[in-house]
mmCIF file of C-alpha atoms in Angstrom:
data_model
loop_
_atom_site.group_PDB
_atom_site.id
_atom_site.type_symbol
_atom_site.label_atom_id
_atom_site.label_comp_id
_atom_site.label_asym_id
_atom_site.label_seq_id
_atom_site.Cartn_x
_atom_site.Cartn_y
_atom_site.Cartn_z
ATOM 1 C CA MET A 1 -6.746 -1.705 -6.496
ATOM 2 C CA PRO A 2 -6.869 0.391 -10.101
ATOM 3 C CA VAL A 3 -5.591 -2.945 -12.722
ATOM 4 C CA LYS A 4 -9.282 -4.187 -10.702
ATOM 5 C CA HIS A 5 -11.747 -1.401 -11.703
ATOM 6 C CA ALA A 6 -10.177 -0.543 -15.266
ATOM 7 C CA LEU A 7 -11.045 -3.911 -16.661
ATOM 8 C CA LEU A 8 -14.339 -4.064 -15.083
ATOM 9 C CA ALA A 9 -14.211 -0.531 -17.689
ATOM 10 C CA LEU A 10 -13.563 -2.594 -20.124
ATOM 11 C CA LEU A 11 -15.485 -5.130 -19.866
ATOM 12 C CA ALA A 12 -18.012 -2.261 -19.754
ATOM 13 C CA GLU A 13 -17.819 -1.081 -23.972
ATOM 14 C CA ARG A 14 -17.967 -4.926 -24.619
ATOM 15 C CA ASP A 15 -17.189 -8.178 -23.957
ATOM 16 C CA LEU A 16 -13.268 -9.451 -24.300
ATOM 17 C CA THR A 17 -11.024 -12.160 -23.560
ATOM 18 C CA GLY A 18 -7.753 -11.646 -21.236
ATOM 19 C CA TYR A 19 -5.236 -11.514 -24.317
ATOM 20 C CA GLU A 20 -7.725 -8.148 -25.000
ATOM 21 C CA LEU A 21 -7.779 -7.437 -22.089
ATOM 22 C CA LYS A 22 -4.097 -6.389 -21.484
ATOM 23 C CA LEU A 23 -3.790 -5.102 -25.123
ATOM 24 C CA ARG A 24 -6.876 -3.467 -24.627
ATOM 25 C CA PHE A 25 -4.769 -1.876 -20.834
ATOM 26 C CA GLU A 26 -1.633 -1.228 -22.365
ATOM 27 C CA ARG A 27 -3.317 0.853 -25.239
ATOM 28 C CA VAL A 28 -4.056 3.389 -23.292
ATOM 29 C CA LEU A 29 -1.619 3.852 -20.175
ATOM 30 C CA GLY A 30 1.166 1.232 -22.802
ATOM 31 C CA GLU A 31 3.300 4.293 -21.734
ATOM 32 C CA PHE A 32 4.124 4.061 -18.048
ATOM 33 C CA TRP A 33 2.227 0.311 -17.321
ATOM 34 C CA GLN A 34 2.182 -2.547 -18.666
ATOM 35 C CA LEU A 35 0.168 -5.505 -17.317
ATOM 36 C CA ASN A 36 1.760 -9.390 -17.350
ATOM 37 C CA SER A 37 -0.868 -12.012 -18.566
ATOM 38 C CA GLY A 38 -0.383 -13.657 -14.839
ATOM 39 C CA GLN A 39 -1.535 -10.928 -13.310
ATOM 40 C CA VAL A 40 -4.827 -10.206 -16.052
ATOM 41 C CA TYR A 41 -6.062 -13.869 -15.017
ATOM 42 C CA SER A 42 -5.935 -13.691 -11.297
ATOM 43 C CA THR A 43 -7.818 -10.643 -11.330
ATOM 44 C CA LEU A 44 -10.140 -11.891 -13.745
ATOM 45 C CA ASP A 45 -10.482 -14.779 -11.254
ATOM 46 C CA ARG A 46 -11.326 -12.556 -8.441
ATOM 47 C CA LEU A 47 -13.237 -10.442 -10.463
ATOM 48 C CA ARG A 48 -15.381 -13.723 -10.689
ATOM 49 C CA ARG A 49 -15.147 -15.157 -7.098
ATOM 50 C CA GLU A 50 -16.582 -11.743 -6.686
ATOM 51 C CA GLY A 51 -19.400 -11.880 -9.182
ATOM 52 C CA PHE A 52 -18.229 -8.921 -10.911
ATOM 53 C CA VAL A 53 -18.325 -10.731 -13.926
ATOM 54 C CA ALA A 54 -18.654 -14.131 -15.753
ATOM 55 C CA ARG A 55 -16.574 -16.679 -17.941
ATOM 56 C CA ARG A 56 -17.790 -17.503 -21.125
ATOM 57 C CA THR A 57 -16.289 -19.615 -23.349
ATOM 58 C CA PRO A 58 -16.675 -21.272 -27.064
ATOM 59 C CA ASN A 59 -18.058 -24.824 -26.912
ATOM 60 C CA ALA A 60 -15.995 -27.406 -29.189
ATOM 61 C CA ALA A 61 -18.390 -28.473 -30.987
ATOM 62 C CA PRO A 62 -21.535 -26.963 -31.057
ATOM 63 C CA PRO A 63 -24.729 -28.775 -32.670
ATOM 64 C CA PRO A 64 -26.215 -26.486 -35.458
ATOM 65 C CA THR A 65 -29.035 -25.307 -32.600
ATOM 66 C CA ALA A 66 -27.479 -24.795 -29.837
ATOM 67 C CA PRO A 67 -25.136 -20.914 -28.479
ATOM 68 C CA THR A 68 -22.075 -20.797 -29.710
ATOM 69 C CA SER A 69 -20.544 -20.263 -26.353
ATOM 70 C CA GLN A 70 -22.069 -20.955 -22.809
ATOM 71 C CA VAL A 71 -22.159 -19.696 -19.607
ATOM 72 C CA VAL A 72 -18.733 -21.009 -17.115
ATOM 73 C CA ALA A 73 -19.532 -21.313 -14.535
ATOM 74 C CA ASP A 74 -17.334 -20.223 -11.155
ATOM 75 C CA GLY A 75 -15.995 -23.884 -10.395
ATOM 76 C CA ASP A 76 -15.550 -25.372 -13.840
ATOM 77 C CA ASP A 77 -12.432 -25.079 -15.466
ATOM 78 C CA ALA A 78 -12.880 -24.183 -19.118
ATOM 79 C CA PRO A 79 -9.778 -22.623 -21.390
ATOM 80 C CA THR A 80 -9.527 -19.538 -19.461
ATOM 81 C CA ALA A 81 -6.785 -18.341 -22.594
ATOM 82 C CA ARG A 82 -10.527 -18.569 -25.191
ATOM 83 C CA ALA A 83 -12.512 -17.928 -22.860
ATOM 84 C CA SER A 84 -14.194 -14.162 -22.824
ATOM 85 C CA PHE A 85 -14.811 -11.822 -20.106
ATOM 86 C CA SER A 86 -18.860 -10.751 -19.329
ATOM 87 C CA LEU A 87 -19.595 -7.557 -17.417
ATOM 88 C CA ARG A 88 -22.003 -8.268 -14.633
ATOM 89 C CA PRO A 89 -24.843 -5.633 -12.979
ATOM 90 C CA ARG A 90 -22.918 -6.509 -9.982
ATOM 91 C CA GLY A 91 -19.735 -5.445 -11.853
ATOM 92 C CA ARG A 92 -21.097 -2.629 -13.381
ATOM 93 C CA VAL A 93 -21.817 -0.825 -9.911
ATOM 94 C CA ALA A 94 -19.051 -1.327 -8.556
ATOM 95 C CA LEU A 95 -17.370 0.629 -11.224
ATOM 96 C CA GLU A 96 -19.857 2.560 -11.081
ATOM 97 C CA GLU A 97 -19.155 4.007 -7.460
ATOM 98 C CA TRP A 98 -15.483 3.593 -8.279
ATOM 99 C CA MET A 99 -15.438 6.711 -10.994
ATOM 100 C CA ALA A 100 -17.755 8.422 -8.801
ATOM 101 C CA ALA A 101 -15.810 8.086 -4.791
ATOM 102 C CA PRO A 102 -12.884 9.881 -3.946
ATOM 103 C CA VAL A 103 -9.281 8.762 -4.046
ATOM 104 C CA ALA A 104 -8.621 7.270 -0.657
ATOM 105 C CA ARG A 105 -5.391 10.009 0.713
ATOM 106 C CA LEU A 106 -2.296 10.885 -1.397
ATOM 107 C CA ARG A 107 0.205 8.685 -2.414
ATOM 108 C CA PRO A 108 2.329 8.021 0.376
ATOM 109 C CA VAL A 109 6.323 8.982 -0.448
ATOM 110 C CA ARG A 110 7.980 5.467 -0.192
ATOM 111 C CA ASP A 111 10.374 5.872 -3.430
ATOM 112 C CA PRO A 112 13.682 3.698 -2.836
ATOM 113 C CA LEU A 113 15.446 6.935 -3.130
ATOM 114 C CA PHE A 114 13.918 8.999 -0.003
ATOM 115 C CA VAL A 115 14.754 6.293 1.201
ATOM 116 C CA LYS A 116 17.842 6.260 0.166
ATOM 117 C CA LEU A 117 18.856 9.809 0.442
ATOM 118 C CA ALA A 118 17.183 9.308 4.276
ATOM 119 C CA PHE A 119 19.918 7.685 5.610
ATOM 120 C CA SER A 120 22.767 9.174 4.339
ATOM 121 C CA GLY A 121 25.186 10.544 6.041
ATOM 122 C CA PRO A 122 27.514 13.279 5.065
ATOM 123 C CA GLU A 123 30.819 10.597 3.917
ATOM 124 C CA HIS A 124 28.107 9.319 1.283
ATOM 125 C CA VAL A 125 27.942 13.128 -0.085
ATOM 126 C CA THR A 126 29.586 11.777 -3.815
ATOM 127 C CA THR A 127 27.847 9.421 -3.476
ATOM 128 C CA MET A 128 25.065 10.675 -3.298
ATOM 129 C CA LEU A 129 25.591 13.411 -5.832
ATOM 130 C CA ARG A 130 26.025 10.603 -8.520
ATOM 131 C CA THR A 131 23.578 9.170 -7.668
ATOM 132 C CA PHE A 132 20.829 11.952 -8.049
ATOM 133 C CA ALA A 133 23.069 13.542 -11.465
ATOM 134 C CA GLN A 134 22.555 10.116 -12.491
ATOM 135 C CA GLU A 135 18.143 10.135 -11.888
ATOM 136 C CA ALA A 136 18.684 13.558 -13.462
ATOM 137 C CA ARG A 137 19.866 11.534 -16.839
ATOM 138 C CA ARG A 138 16.883 8.973 -16.687
ATOM 139 C CA TYR A 139 14.152 12.007 -15.401
ATOM 140 C CA GLY A 140 14.977 14.383 -18.297
ATOM 141 C CA GLU A 141 14.781 11.381 -20.818
ATOM 142 C CA ALA A 142 11.797 10.845 -19.430
ATOM 143 C CA THR A 143 10.243 13.911 -19.519
ATOM 144 C CA GLU A 144 11.465 14.670 -23.197
ATOM 145 C CA THR A 145 9.619 11.933 -24.451
ATOM 146 C CA LEU A 146 6.198 13.065 -22.891
ATOM 147 C CA ARG A 147 6.967 16.535 -23.773
ATOM 148 C CA ALA A 148 7.287 15.044 -27.978
ATOM 149 C CA LEU A 149 3.923 12.611 -26.996
ATOM 150 C CA VAL A 150 2.043 15.652 -25.164
ATOM 151 C CA ALA A 151 2.673 18.367 -28.205
ATOM 152 C CA ARG A 152 -1.063 18.505 -29.761
ATOM 153 C CA GLU A 153 -3.837 18.251 -27.504
ATOM 154 C CA PRO A 154 -5.833 15.178 -29.698
ATOM 155 C CA MET A 155 -10.016 15.702 -30.425
ATOM 156 C CA SER A 156 -11.240 12.598 -29.787
ATOM 157 C CA HIS A 157 -12.167 12.017 -26.022
ATOM 158 C CA GLY A 158 -10.015 8.522 -25.371
ATOM 159 C CA GLY A 159 -7.366 11.006 -27.203
ATOM 160 C CA ARG A 160 -7.982 13.990 -24.621
ATOM 161 C CA VAL A 161 -7.527 11.533 -21.836
ATOM 162 C CA ARG A 162 -4.559 9.756 -22.983
ATOM 163 C CA TRP A 163 -3.626 13.090 -23.679
ATOM 164 C CA LEU A 164 -3.721 14.520 -19.298
ATOM 165 C CA VAL A 165 -2.425 10.996 -18.135
ATOM 166 C CA ALA A 166 0.614 11.358 -20.264
ATOM 167 C CA GLU A 167 0.445 15.267 -18.570
ATOM 168 C CA ALA A 168 -0.292 13.869 -15.678
ATOM 169 C CA ALA A 169 3.375 11.446 -15.224
ATOM 170 C CA ARG A 170 6.045 14.694 -17.290
ATOM 171 C CA LEU A 171 4.627 16.568 -14.480
ATOM 172 C CA SER A 172 5.163 14.370 -12.313
ATOM 173 C CA TYR A 173 8.699 14.524 -13.588
ATOM 174 C CA GLN A 174 9.151 17.195 -14.364
ATOM 175 C CA ALA A 175 8.257 17.774 -10.705
ATOM 176 C CA GLN A 176 11.193 15.441 -9.531
ATOM 177 C CA LEU A 177 13.915 16.602 -12.124
ATOM 178 C CA ASP A 178 12.861 20.235 -10.093
ATOM 179 C CA TRP A 179 13.729 17.898 -6.623
ATOM 180 C CA ILE A 180 16.419 16.575 -8.065
ATOM 181 C CA ALA A 181 18.029 19.832 -8.415
ATOM 182 C CA CYS A 182 17.359 21.145 -4.736
ATOM 183 C CA VAL A 183 18.506 17.482 -3.557
ATOM 184 C CA GLN A 184 21.652 18.416 -5.714
ATOM 185 C CA ARG A 185 22.845 21.940 -4.939
ATOM 186 C CA THR A 186 22.081 21.366 -0.776
ATOM 187 C CA LEU A 187 24.189 18.277 -1.405
ATOM 188 C CA ALA A 188 26.792 20.412 -3.370
ATOM 189 C CA ALA A 189 27.206 23.274 -0.550
ATOM 190 C CA ARG A 190 29.404 20.711 1.817
ATOM 191 C CA GLY A 191 30.945 22.885 3.737
ATOM 192 C CA ASP A 192 28.339 23.998 5.383
ATOM 193 C CA VAL A 193 27.945 20.598 6.615
ATOM 194 C CA PRO A 194 29.566 19.528 9.569
ATOM 195 C CA GLN A 195 32.522 17.117 9.020
ATOM 196 C CA ARG A 196 31.086 13.453 11.283
ATOM 197 C CA HIS A 197 32.253 10.488 10.412
ATOM 198 C CA ASP A 198 29.409 8.067 12.089
ATOM 199 C CA SER A 199 26.961 6.716 9.988
ATOM 200 C CA ARG A 200 23.505 8.007 11.243
ATOM 201 C CA PRO A 201 21.487 10.380 9.481
ATOM 202 C CA LEU A 202 22.193 14.272 9.195
ATOM 203 C CA ARG A 203 20.187 16.311 11.337
ATOM 204 C CA ARG A 204 18.785 19.994 9.840
ATOM 205 C CA SER A 205 21.031 22.486 10.465
ATOM 206 C CA ALA A 206 19.588 25.944 11.976
ATOM 207 C CA ALA A 207 21.613 28.115 9.875
ATOM 208 C CA PRO A 208 20.536 28.746 6.260
ATOM 209 C CA VAL A 209 21.748 26.405 3.210
ATOM 210 C CA VAL A 210 23.734 28.560 0.727
ATOM 211 C CA GLU A 211 24.109 27.864 -1.926
ATOM 212 C CA ARG A 212 26.741 27.435 -4.300
ATOM 213 C CA ARG A 213 26.828 28.172 -8.018
ATOM 214 C CA ASP A 214 30.756 26.305 -8.657
ATOM 215 C CA ALA A 215 28.714 22.886 -7.838
ATOM 216 C CA VAL A 216 28.333 20.240 -10.278
ATOM 217 C CA ALA A 217 24.839 18.301 -10.927
#
């Protein structure tokens, strides 16, 4: 789970509250991935149960010689919003193992747009072209926004890794734009598609698809 290990990585730098963890996560990935507070605290609770982090809460009125904070046992109901979290040795080991481990598999193709296209019939061509024109505008705007973000590579390590994430998103959106253009060209050549009146998905024809240059995206 990337969020779990991202929080561990942030806690490896210093102790942080849940609110601070949310802010620091979004400082790095906020352009592409935002967290809600409930997700942060539920993840922290799981990390505590696994023994990866400890929770510390300020004492309400500590005596002069007492420490200003105390480690809260897993069963205690301390005010979570005021608590800070620290990385435990077991959590540091888990973080290092995650950093070194290869990604288990390729990302699955589960985009709703793919499913919509896969189960569309010839009667849906006009609707699909309209849908993909809208998607082309959305991805085009996102690509231009990211192009401005990656216009110049920063010098610091933190800046470089954020730049690399932004560049990954830009290239991904550009690839999606290329695929959308392919869909538009192929569906617009519907003169070569046999006319059918049922809603079953169209089987791929053995005949090559002829691109029409006068097709409207």
